[in-house]
Each structure stands twice: as structure tokens, then as C-alpha cells.
CSV table of C-alpha atoms and ligand atoms in Angstrom, one decimal:
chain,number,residue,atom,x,y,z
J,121,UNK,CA,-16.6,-2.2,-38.2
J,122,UNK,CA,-20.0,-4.2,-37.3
J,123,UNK,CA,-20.1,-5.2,-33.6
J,124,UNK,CA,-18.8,-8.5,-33.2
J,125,UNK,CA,-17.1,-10.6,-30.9
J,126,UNK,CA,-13.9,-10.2,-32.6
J,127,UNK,CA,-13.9,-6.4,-32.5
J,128,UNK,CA,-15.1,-6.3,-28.5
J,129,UNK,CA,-11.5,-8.1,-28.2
J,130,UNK,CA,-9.6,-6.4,-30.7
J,131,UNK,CA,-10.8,-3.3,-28.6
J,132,UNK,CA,-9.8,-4.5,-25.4
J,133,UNK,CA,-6.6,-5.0,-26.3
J,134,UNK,CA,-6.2,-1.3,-25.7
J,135,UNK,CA,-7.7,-1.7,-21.9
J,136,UNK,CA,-5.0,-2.5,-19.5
J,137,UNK,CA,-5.1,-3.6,-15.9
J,138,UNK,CA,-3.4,-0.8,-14.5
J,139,UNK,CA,-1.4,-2.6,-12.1
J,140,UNK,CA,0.0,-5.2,-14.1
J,141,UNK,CA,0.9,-3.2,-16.9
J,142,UNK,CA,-1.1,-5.5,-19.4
J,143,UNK,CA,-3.7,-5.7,-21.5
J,144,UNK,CA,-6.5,-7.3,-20.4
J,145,UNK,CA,-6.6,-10.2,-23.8
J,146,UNK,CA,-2.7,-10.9,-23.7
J,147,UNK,CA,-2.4,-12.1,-20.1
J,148,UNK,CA,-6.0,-13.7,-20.3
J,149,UNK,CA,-8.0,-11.8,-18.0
J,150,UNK,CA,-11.1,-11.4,-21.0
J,151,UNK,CA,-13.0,-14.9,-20.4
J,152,UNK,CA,-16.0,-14.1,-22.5
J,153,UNK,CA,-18.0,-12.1,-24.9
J,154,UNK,CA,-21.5,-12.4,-25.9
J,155,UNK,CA,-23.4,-10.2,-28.0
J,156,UNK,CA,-27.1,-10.3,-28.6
J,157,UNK,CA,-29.4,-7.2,-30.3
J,158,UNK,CA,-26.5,-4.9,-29.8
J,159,UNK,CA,-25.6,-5.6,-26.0
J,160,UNK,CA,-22.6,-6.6,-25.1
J,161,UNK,CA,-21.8,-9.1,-22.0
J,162,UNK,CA,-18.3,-9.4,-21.1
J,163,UNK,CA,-16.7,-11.5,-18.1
J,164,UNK,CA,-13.0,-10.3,-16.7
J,165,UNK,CA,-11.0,-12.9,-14.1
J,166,UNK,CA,-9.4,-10.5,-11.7
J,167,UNK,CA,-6.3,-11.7,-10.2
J,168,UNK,CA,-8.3,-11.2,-6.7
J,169,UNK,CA,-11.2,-10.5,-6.1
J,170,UNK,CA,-10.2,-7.7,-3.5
J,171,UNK,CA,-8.9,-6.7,-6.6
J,172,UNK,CA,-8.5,-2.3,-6.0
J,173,UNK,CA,-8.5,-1.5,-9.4
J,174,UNK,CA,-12.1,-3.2,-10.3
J,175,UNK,CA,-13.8,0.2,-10.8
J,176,UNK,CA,-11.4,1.2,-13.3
J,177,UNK,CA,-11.4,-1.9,-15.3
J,178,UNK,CA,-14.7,-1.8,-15.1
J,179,UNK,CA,-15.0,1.7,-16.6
J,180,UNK,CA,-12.2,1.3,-19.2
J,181,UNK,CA,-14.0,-1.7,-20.6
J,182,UNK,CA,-17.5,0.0,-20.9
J,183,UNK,CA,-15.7,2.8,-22.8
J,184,UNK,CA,-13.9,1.1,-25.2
J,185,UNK,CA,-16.8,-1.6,-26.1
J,186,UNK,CA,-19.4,2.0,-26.3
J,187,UNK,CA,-17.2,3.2,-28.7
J,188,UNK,CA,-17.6,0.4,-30.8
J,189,UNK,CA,-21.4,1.3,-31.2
J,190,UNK,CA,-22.6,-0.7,-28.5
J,191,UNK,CA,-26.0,0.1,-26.9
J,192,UNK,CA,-25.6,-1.5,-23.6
J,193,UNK,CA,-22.8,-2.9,-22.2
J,194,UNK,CA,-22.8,-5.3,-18.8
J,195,UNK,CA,-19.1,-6.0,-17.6
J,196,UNK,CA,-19.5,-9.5,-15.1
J,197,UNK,CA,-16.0,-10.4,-12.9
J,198,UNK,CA,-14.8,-13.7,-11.8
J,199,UNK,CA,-11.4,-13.9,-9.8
J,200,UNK,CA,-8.8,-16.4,-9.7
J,201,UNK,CA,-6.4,-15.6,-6.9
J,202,UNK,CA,-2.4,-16.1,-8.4
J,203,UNK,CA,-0.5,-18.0,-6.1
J,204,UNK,CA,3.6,-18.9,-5.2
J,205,UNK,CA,5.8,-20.6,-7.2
J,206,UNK,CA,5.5,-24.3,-6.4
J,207,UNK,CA,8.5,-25.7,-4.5
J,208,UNK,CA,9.8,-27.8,-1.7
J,209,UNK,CA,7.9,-25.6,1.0
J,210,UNK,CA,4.6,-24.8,-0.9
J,211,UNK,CA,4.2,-28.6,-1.2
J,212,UNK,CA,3.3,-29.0,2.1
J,213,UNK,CA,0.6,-26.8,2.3
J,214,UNK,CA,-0.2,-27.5,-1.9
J,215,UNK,CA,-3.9,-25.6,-2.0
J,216,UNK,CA,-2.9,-22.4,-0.1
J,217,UNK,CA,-2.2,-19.9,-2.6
J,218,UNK,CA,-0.9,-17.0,-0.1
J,219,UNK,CA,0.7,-17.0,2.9
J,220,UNK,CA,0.2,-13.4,4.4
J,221,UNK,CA,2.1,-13.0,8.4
J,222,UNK,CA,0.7,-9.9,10.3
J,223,UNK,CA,3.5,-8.8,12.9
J,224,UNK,CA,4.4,-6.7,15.3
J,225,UNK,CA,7.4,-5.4,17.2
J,226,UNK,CA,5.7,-5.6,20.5
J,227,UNK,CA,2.2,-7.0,22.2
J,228,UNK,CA,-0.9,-5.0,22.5
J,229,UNK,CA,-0.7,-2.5,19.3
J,230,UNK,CA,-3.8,-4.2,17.7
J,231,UNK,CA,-1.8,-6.9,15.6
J,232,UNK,CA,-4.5,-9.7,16.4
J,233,UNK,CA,-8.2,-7.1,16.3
J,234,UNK,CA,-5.9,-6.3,12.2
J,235,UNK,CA,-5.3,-9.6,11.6
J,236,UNK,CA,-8.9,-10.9,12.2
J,237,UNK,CA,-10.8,-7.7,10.7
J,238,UNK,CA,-8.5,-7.8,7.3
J,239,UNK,CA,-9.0,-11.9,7.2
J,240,UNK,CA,-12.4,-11.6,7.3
J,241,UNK,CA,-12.4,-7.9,4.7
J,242,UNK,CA,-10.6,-10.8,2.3
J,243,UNK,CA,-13.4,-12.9,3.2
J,244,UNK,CA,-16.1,-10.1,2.7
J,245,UNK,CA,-14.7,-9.8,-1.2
J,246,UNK,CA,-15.0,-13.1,-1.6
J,247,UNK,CA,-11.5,-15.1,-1.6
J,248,UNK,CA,-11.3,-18.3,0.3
J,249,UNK,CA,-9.2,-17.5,3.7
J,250,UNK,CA,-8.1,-19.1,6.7
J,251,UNK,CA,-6.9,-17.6,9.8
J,252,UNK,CA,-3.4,-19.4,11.1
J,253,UNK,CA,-3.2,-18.2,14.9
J,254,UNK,CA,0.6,-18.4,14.9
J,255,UNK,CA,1.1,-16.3,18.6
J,256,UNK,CA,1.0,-19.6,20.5
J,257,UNK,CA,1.7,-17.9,23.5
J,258,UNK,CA,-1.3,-15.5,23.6
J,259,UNK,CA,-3.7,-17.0,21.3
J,260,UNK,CA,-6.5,-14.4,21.1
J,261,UNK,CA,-7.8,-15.4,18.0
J,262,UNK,CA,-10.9,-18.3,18.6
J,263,UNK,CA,-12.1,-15.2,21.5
J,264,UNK,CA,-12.0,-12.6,19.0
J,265,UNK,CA,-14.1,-14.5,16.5
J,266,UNK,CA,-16.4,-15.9,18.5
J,267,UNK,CA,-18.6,-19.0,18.5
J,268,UNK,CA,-17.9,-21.8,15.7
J,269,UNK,CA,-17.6,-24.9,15.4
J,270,UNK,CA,-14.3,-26.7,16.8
J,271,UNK,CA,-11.6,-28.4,15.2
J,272,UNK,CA,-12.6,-31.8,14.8
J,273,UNK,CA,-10.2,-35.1,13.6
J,274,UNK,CA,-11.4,-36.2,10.4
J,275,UNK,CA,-12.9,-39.4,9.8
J,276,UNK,CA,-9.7,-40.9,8.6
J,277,UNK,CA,-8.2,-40.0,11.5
J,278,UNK,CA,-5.1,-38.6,9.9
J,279,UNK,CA,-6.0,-34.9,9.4
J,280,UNK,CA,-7.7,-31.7,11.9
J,281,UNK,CA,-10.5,-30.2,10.3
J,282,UNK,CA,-10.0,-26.7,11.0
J,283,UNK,CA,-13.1,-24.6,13.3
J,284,UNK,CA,-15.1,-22.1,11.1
J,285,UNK,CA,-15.8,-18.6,11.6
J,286,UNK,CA,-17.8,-16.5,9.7
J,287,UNK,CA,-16.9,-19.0,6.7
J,288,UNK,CA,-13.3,-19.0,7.3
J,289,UNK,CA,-10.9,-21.9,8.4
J,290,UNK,CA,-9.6,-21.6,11.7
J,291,UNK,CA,-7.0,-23.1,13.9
J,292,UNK,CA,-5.2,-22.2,17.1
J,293,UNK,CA,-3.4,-23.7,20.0
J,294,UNK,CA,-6.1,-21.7,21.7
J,295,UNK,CA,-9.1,-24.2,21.0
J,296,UNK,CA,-7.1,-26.6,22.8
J,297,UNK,CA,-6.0,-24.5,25.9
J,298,UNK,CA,-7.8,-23.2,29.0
J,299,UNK,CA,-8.7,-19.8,28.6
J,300,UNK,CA,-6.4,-17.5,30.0
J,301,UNK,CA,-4.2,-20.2,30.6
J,302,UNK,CA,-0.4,-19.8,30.8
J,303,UNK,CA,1.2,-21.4,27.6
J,304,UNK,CA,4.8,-22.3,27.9
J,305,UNK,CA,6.9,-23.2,24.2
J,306,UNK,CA,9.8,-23.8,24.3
J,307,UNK,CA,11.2,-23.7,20.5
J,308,UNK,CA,12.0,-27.2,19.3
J,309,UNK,CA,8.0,-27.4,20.3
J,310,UNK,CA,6.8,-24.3,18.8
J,311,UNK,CA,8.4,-25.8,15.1
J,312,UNK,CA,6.4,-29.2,15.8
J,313,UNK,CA,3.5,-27.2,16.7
J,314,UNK,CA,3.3,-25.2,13.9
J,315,UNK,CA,4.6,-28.2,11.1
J,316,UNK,CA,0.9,-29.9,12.9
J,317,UNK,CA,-1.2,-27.1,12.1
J,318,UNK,CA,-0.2,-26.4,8.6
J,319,UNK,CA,0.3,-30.1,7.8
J,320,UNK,CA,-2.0,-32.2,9.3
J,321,UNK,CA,-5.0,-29.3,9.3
J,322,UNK,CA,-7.0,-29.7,6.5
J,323,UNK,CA,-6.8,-26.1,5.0
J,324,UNK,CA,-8.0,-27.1,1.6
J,325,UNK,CA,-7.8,-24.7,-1.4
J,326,UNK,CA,-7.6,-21.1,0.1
J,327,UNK,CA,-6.7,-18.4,-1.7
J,328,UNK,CA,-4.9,-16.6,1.3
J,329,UNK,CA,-4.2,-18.0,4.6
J,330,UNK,CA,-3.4,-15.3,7.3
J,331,UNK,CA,-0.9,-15.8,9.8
J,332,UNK,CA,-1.5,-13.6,13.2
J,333,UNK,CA,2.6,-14.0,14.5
J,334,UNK,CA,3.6,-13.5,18.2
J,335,UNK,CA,5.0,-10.2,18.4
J,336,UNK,CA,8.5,-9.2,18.0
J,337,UNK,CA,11.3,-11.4,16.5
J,338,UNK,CA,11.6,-15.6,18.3
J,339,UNK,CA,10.5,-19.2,17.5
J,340,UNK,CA,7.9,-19.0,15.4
J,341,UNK,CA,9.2,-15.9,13.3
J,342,UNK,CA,12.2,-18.2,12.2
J,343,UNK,CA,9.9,-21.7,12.1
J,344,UNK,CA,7.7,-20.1,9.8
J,345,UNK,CA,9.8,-18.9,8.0
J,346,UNK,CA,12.1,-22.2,7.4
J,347,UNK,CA,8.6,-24.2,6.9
J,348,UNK,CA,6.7,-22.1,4.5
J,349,UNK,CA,7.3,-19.9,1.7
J,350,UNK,CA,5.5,-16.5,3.1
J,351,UNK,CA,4.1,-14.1,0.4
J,352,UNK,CA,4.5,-11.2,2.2
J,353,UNK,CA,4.2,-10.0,5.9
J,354,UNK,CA,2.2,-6.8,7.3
J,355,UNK,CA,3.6,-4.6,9.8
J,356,UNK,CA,1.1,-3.8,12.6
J,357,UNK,CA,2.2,-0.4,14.8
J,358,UNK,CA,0.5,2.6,16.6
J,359,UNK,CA,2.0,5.9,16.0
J,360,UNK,CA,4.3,6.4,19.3
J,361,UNK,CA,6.1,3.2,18.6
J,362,UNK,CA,7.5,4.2,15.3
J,363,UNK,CA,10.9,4.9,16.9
J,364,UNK,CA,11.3,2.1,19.0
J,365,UNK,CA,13.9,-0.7,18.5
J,366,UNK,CA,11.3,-3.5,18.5
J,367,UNK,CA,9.5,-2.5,15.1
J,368,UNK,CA,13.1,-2.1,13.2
J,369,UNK,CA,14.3,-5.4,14.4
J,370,UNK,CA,10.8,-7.2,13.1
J,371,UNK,CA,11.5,-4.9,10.0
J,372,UNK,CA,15.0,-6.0,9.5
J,373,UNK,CA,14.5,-9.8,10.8
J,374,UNK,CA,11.9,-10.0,7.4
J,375,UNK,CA,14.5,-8.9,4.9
J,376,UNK,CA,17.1,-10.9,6.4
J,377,UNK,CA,14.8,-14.5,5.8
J,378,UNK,CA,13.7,-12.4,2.7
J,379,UNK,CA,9.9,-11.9,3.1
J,380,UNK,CA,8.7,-9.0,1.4
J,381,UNK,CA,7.4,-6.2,4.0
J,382,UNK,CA,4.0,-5.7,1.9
J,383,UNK,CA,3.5,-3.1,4.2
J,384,UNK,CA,2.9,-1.1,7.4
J,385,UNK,CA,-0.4,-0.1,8.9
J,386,UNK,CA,-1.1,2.0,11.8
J,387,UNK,CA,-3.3,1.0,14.3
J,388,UNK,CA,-4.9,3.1,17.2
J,389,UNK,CA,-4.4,6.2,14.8
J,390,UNK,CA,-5.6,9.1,16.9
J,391,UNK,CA,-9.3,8.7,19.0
J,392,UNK,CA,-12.4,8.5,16.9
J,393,UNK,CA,-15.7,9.5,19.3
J,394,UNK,CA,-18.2,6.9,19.2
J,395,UNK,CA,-21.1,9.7,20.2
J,396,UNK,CA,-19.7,12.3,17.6
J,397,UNK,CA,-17.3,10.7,15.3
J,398,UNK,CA,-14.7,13.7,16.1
J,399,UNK,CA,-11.5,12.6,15.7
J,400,UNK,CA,-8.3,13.1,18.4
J,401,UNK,CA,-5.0,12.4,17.8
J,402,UNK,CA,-4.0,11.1,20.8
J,403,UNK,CA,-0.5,9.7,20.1
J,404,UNK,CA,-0.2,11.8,17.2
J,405,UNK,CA,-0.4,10.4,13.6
J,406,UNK,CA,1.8,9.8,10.6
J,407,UNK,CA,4.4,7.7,12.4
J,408,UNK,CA,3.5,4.7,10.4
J,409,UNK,CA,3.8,6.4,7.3
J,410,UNK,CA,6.8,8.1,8.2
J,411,UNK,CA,8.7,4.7,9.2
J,412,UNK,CA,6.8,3.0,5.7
J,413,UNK,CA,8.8,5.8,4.1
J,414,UNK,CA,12.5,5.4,5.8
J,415,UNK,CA,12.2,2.1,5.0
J,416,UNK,CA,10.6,2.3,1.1
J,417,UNK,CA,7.8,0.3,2.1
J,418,UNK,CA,4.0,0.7,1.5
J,419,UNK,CA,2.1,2.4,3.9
J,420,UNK,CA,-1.2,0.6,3.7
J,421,UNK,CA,-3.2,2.3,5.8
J,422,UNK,CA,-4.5,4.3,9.6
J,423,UNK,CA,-7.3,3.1,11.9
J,424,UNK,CA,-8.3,5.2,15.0
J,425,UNK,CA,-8.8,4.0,17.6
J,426,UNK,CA,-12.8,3.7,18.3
J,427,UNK,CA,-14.4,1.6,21.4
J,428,UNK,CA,-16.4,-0.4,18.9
J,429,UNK,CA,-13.4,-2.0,17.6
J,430,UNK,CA,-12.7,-3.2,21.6
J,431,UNK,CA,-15.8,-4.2,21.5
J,432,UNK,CA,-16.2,-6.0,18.6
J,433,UNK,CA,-13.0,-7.9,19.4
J,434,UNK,CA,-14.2,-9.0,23.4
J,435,UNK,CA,-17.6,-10.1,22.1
J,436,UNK,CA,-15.9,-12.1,19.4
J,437,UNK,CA,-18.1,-10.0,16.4
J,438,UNK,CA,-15.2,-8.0,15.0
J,439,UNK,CA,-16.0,-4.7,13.3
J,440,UNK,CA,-16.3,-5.5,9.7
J,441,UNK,CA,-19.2,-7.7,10.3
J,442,UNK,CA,-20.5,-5.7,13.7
J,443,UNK,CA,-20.4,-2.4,11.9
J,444,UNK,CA,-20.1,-3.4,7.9
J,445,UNK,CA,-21.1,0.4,6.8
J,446,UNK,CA,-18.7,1.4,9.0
J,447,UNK,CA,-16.1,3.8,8.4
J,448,UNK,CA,-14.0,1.9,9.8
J,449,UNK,CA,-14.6,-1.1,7.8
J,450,UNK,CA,-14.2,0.7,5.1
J,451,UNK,CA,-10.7,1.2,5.6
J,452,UNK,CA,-10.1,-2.6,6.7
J,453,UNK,CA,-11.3,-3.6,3.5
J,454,UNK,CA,-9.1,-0.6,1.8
J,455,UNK,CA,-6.0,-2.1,3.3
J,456,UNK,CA,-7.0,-5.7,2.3
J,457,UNK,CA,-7.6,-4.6,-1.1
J,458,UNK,CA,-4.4,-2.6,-1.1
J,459,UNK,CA,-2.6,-6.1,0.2
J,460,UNK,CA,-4.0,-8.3,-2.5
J,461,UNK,CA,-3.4,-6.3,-5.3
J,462,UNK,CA,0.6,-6.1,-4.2
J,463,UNK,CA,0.4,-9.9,-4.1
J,464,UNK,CA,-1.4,-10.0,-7.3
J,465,UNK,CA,1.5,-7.4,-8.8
J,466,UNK,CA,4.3,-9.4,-7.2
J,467,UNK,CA,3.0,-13.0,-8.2
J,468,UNK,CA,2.6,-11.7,-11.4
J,469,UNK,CA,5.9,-10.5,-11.7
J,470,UNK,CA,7.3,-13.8,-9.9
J,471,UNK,CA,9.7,-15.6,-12.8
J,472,UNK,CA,8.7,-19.1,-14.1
J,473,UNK,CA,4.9,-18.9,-12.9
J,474,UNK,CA,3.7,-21.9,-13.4
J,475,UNK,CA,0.1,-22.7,-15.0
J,476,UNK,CA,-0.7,-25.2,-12.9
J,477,UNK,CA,-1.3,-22.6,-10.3
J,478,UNK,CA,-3.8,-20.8,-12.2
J,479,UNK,CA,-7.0,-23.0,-12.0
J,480,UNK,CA,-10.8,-21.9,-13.2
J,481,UNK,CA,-12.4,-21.8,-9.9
B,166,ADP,P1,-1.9,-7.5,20.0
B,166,ADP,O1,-2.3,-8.7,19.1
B,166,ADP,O2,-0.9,-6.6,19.3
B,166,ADP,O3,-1.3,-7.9,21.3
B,166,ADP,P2,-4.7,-7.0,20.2
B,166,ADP,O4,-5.2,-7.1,18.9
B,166,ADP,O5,-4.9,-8.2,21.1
B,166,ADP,O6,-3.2,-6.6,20.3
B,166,ADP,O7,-5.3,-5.7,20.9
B,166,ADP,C1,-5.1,-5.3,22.2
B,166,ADP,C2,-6.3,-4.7,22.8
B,166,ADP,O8,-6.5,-3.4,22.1
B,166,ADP,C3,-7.6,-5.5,22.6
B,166,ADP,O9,-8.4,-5.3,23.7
B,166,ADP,C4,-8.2,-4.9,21.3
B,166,ADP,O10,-9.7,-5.0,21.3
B,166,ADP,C5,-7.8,-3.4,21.5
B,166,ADP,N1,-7.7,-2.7,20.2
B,166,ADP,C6,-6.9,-3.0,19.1
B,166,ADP,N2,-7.0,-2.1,18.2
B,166,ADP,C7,-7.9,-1.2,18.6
B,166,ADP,C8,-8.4,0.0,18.1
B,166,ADP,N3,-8.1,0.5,16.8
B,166,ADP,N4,-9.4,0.7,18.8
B,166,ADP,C9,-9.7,0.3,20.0
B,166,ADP,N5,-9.2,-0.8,20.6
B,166,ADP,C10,-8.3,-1.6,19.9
């Protein structure tokens, strides 16, 4: 068969995105094909561009188009991120397209220095995100990422533009509080709090908006919950704490609102050396993955623990832009590809998904 634009789909009609279980003409993801002097050009929309599976796609497509007698082949991706189901809730926040919480049984495992790092890996593959800093009584977030510019009211007066870091939308009680400063919710409060910052915040279109929740299971667990259709929630826990009450109880509090646990990462995973990178097991490892396992969730993923991250966290330049080569950024944005592509899978799989969701960015 002569190479045409015809064959190059008929062929990839035999390439399927291995997590969706489809090929890549039936559900759309083949935009275009040009052909000129016997090189073929051909652009795939990924369902995210954290998409984990790009490599693959990538090289399935080059093989099947080769085969066809092509002498060069150049494979070009767009994304365009699936989103919820529109309803009631997701009207009031009608551009987000993901609502991802990052929890915690209990305070000081690292749930805040995840949250920011795998916002900003999202960020780093190029989705639109925004950072919700839900733990209004310890907001940390605004320290961790440093200077930007502040919320501001917009010129209408009727919405909060959202501060930006490191190109992402930002907003927390903490821009607004001293420093260090005691804050006191009680929860009729908390649920007006958080109705104003996902209301009247002007969040725009974003293709995932992370949510940093106070730890354990109160207020703003159940607020969130009643207000806005959550995608999925992330379990943040070091490796000691597997066993303790707290995590099953933020665990069970999730399936009983019915948020799907997208999964469970362990943070301060054993002691890497910042002098000699060996690696020490201080609290032993495999505790997160063990509890991902009694509970037949994902286990997404281990960091140590490594005095940059502190750093990067204090001097409000996390890791993943501190130290982008980094190991350790490396696995942040391993984990936030790992998160996307269950979103993808699951929004995929969600019944009645409407077009209307699934604009050309
Ligand atoms: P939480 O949100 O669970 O209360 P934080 O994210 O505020 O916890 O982290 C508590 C402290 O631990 C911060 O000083 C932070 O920089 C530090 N930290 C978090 N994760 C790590 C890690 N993997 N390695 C080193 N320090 C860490």
C-alpha cells in the first residue's frame, strides 16, 4: 500500500494507549497526519500531559508508521486534560478539571513539602495547576513557595485573583494571616472560608487544582467534601506511622464520602546523605506500601528523607525547581505522573462523559 494519510491511520488503529485500553483513532487521541517526501508527522492529544505512558505511545507509533515504508517519522503531543462529570458541585468551580486532596492522618509527615513539590511536578509537565491551601489552621503553603505576587480583588470587585508561584494559582488563609500567628476555625467558618476561596477566587481553567488538607479527619475534610466533587485524594505517611489509628481513619473517612484513595506515598523514606547520597533507613521502609496493599490501593511512590528537601521548603524554593536533575525530583514527578494517569484512566472510565468537557486547548 503507497504511504498515505489514510494508511498512517488505518495503522494506528493497531496502537493502543496502554492504559485506556484503546486505540489511539477510535477514542480520538490521533489529531493529525502529514506526509511530505516520505516523512511522516503525526500529532497524539494525551489525556495529560504527565501522561506515564508517553514513551510507549511514542514508540508504538514510530513502529507501526516504519512499517508502512516510512523514512522518517516525527511523533508531536498535545494534551488535553479529561475532567469530572459536570454537576451541581463541579458548577461552582466550572473550569477546574481535577480536584486532587493530599492528606494525612497526622501533622508533620511531609503532607505540605508533597503537596507543593507534586503541584509544581504537574506544573513542570505542563498542565495548568493551582494550589488550594486547605489546612487553614497551619497554612505553610505561601512560606514554602516563596515570593509572588499576592492575592489581589479584581477590578470588578466581585472576585480574588489568586497569588502566583512559579506560574501556578495560589490561595491561602495564610496570605492574609500574621506569620506564625495562631488561627482559630471554628467549623461553620471553616465551610464559609473554604465556599470563598473556591468561589469567589478566580481559578480560571486549570487542569488540576491541588488541595493541601489539614491533617487527620474534621471541618474541612467533610466541607470539602459536601462542596466539591473531589477526583481523588493522596495519602501522605512516613513509614513508622503505617500502624497507627490516624492514617486508617483518614483511609476510611475517604471511602465513607466516597473519594477514591488514588493512592499512598511515603514520605521521609529512610535518610538519603546529602555529602554521599548513601541511603539509611532510619524508620525502616515499605510501610507505605504494605498499608497501600491491606487496603488495595496504589502505592505511588517513596521519598527519603534528604536535608535539601527541608531546605528547599524553609527558603520557599522547593526541590523540584531547587534541584530539577535531582533524584529526588525525579520521583516527585514519577508520582505525579503515576496520579494523572489514574485520573486520566478513571475519568475515562467515568459513565456519561460529557464532550463539553473535552475542549482543544
Ligand atoms: P505536614 O504538612 O505533614 O505537617 P510539612 O510538609 O510541613 O508536614 O513538613 C514538616 C517538616 O518536615 C518541614 O520542615 C519540611 O521541610 C520537612 N520535610 C518534609 N518532608 C521531608 C523530607 N522528605 N526530607 C526532609 N525534610 C522533610
Amino acid at each position: 500500500m503507497p504511504l498515505s494519510a489514510e494508511a498512517v491511520r488505518e495503522a494506528l488503529r493497531g496502537v493502543k494507549d496502554p492504559e485506556l485500553d484503546r486505540d489511539l483513532v477510535s477514542i480520538g487521541m490521533l489529531k493529525d497526519v502529514a506526509i511530505a517526501d516520505g516523512a511522516v508527522t503525526v500529532n497524539i492529544e494525551l489525556t495529560t500531559p504527565a501522561c506515564p505512558l508517553r514513551e510507549t505511545i511514542e514508540k508504538d507509533v514510530r513502529a507501526a508508521i516504519v512499517k508502512l515504508g516510512a523514512k522518517q517519522v516525527a511523533v508531536t503531543f498535545t494534551s488535553n486534560v479529561l475532567g469530572r462529570r459536570p454537576g451541581p458541585a463541579q458548577a461552582r468551580i466550572p473550569g477546574v478539571r481535577n480536584i486532587i486532596a493530599i492528606a494525612s492522618g497526622k501533622g508533620g509527615v511531609g503532607k505540605s513539602t508533597v503537596a507543593t513539590n507534586f503541584a509544581l511536578a504537574l506544573a513542570r509537565y505542563g498542565a495548568r495547576v493551582g494550589v488550594l491551601d486547605a489546612d487553614v489552621f497551619g497554612p505553610s503553603v505561601p512560606g514554602m513557595l516563596g515570593d509572588a505576587t499576592s492575592p489581589a480583588v479584581t477590578a470588578s470587585g466581585q472576585k480574588i485573583q489568586p497569588a502566583v508561584h512559579y506560574g501556578m494559582k495560589v490561595m491561602s488563609i495564610g496570605f492574609f494571616v500574621e506569620r506564625d500567628g495562631a488561627v482559630i476555625w471554628r467549623g461553620p467558618m471553616v465551610h464559609k472560608l473554604l465556599t470563598q476561596f473556591l468561589e469567589d477566587v478566580e481559578w480560571g481553567e486549570l487542569d488540576y487544582l491541588v488541595c493541601d488538607l489539614p491533617p487527620g479527619t474534621g471541618d474541612v475534610q467533610i466541607s470539602l467534601s459536601q462542596l466539591i466533587p473531589l477526583a481523588g485524594a493522596v495519602m501522605v505517611t512516613t513509614p513508622q506511622d503505617v500502624a497507627i489509628a490516624d492514617v486508617v481513619r483518614g483511609i476510611s473517612m475517604f471511602k465513607k464520602t466516597e473519594v477514591p484513595i488514588i493512592g499512598i506515598v511515603e514520605n521521609m523514606s529512610g535518610y538519603a546523605c546529602s555529602a554521599c547520597g548513601h541511603h539509611d533507613p532510619i524508620f525502616a521502609q515499605g510501610g507505605g506500601r504494605k498499608l497501600a496493599e491491606t487496603y488495595g490501593v496504589p502505592f505511588l511512590g517513596q521519598i527519603p528523607i534528604d536535608t535539601r528537601i527541608r531546605i528547599g521548603g524553609d527558603v520557599g524554593r522547593p526541590i523540584i525547581v531547587g534541584a530539577p536533575d535531582s533524584e529526588i525530583a525525579k520521583t516527585y514527578m514519577e508520582i505525579a505522573a503515576r496520579v494523572a494517569g489514574r485520573l486520566s484512566v478513571a475519568n475515562f472510565a467515568a459513565p456519561k462523559r460529557s464532550p463539553s468537557l473535552v475542549t482543544i486547548r
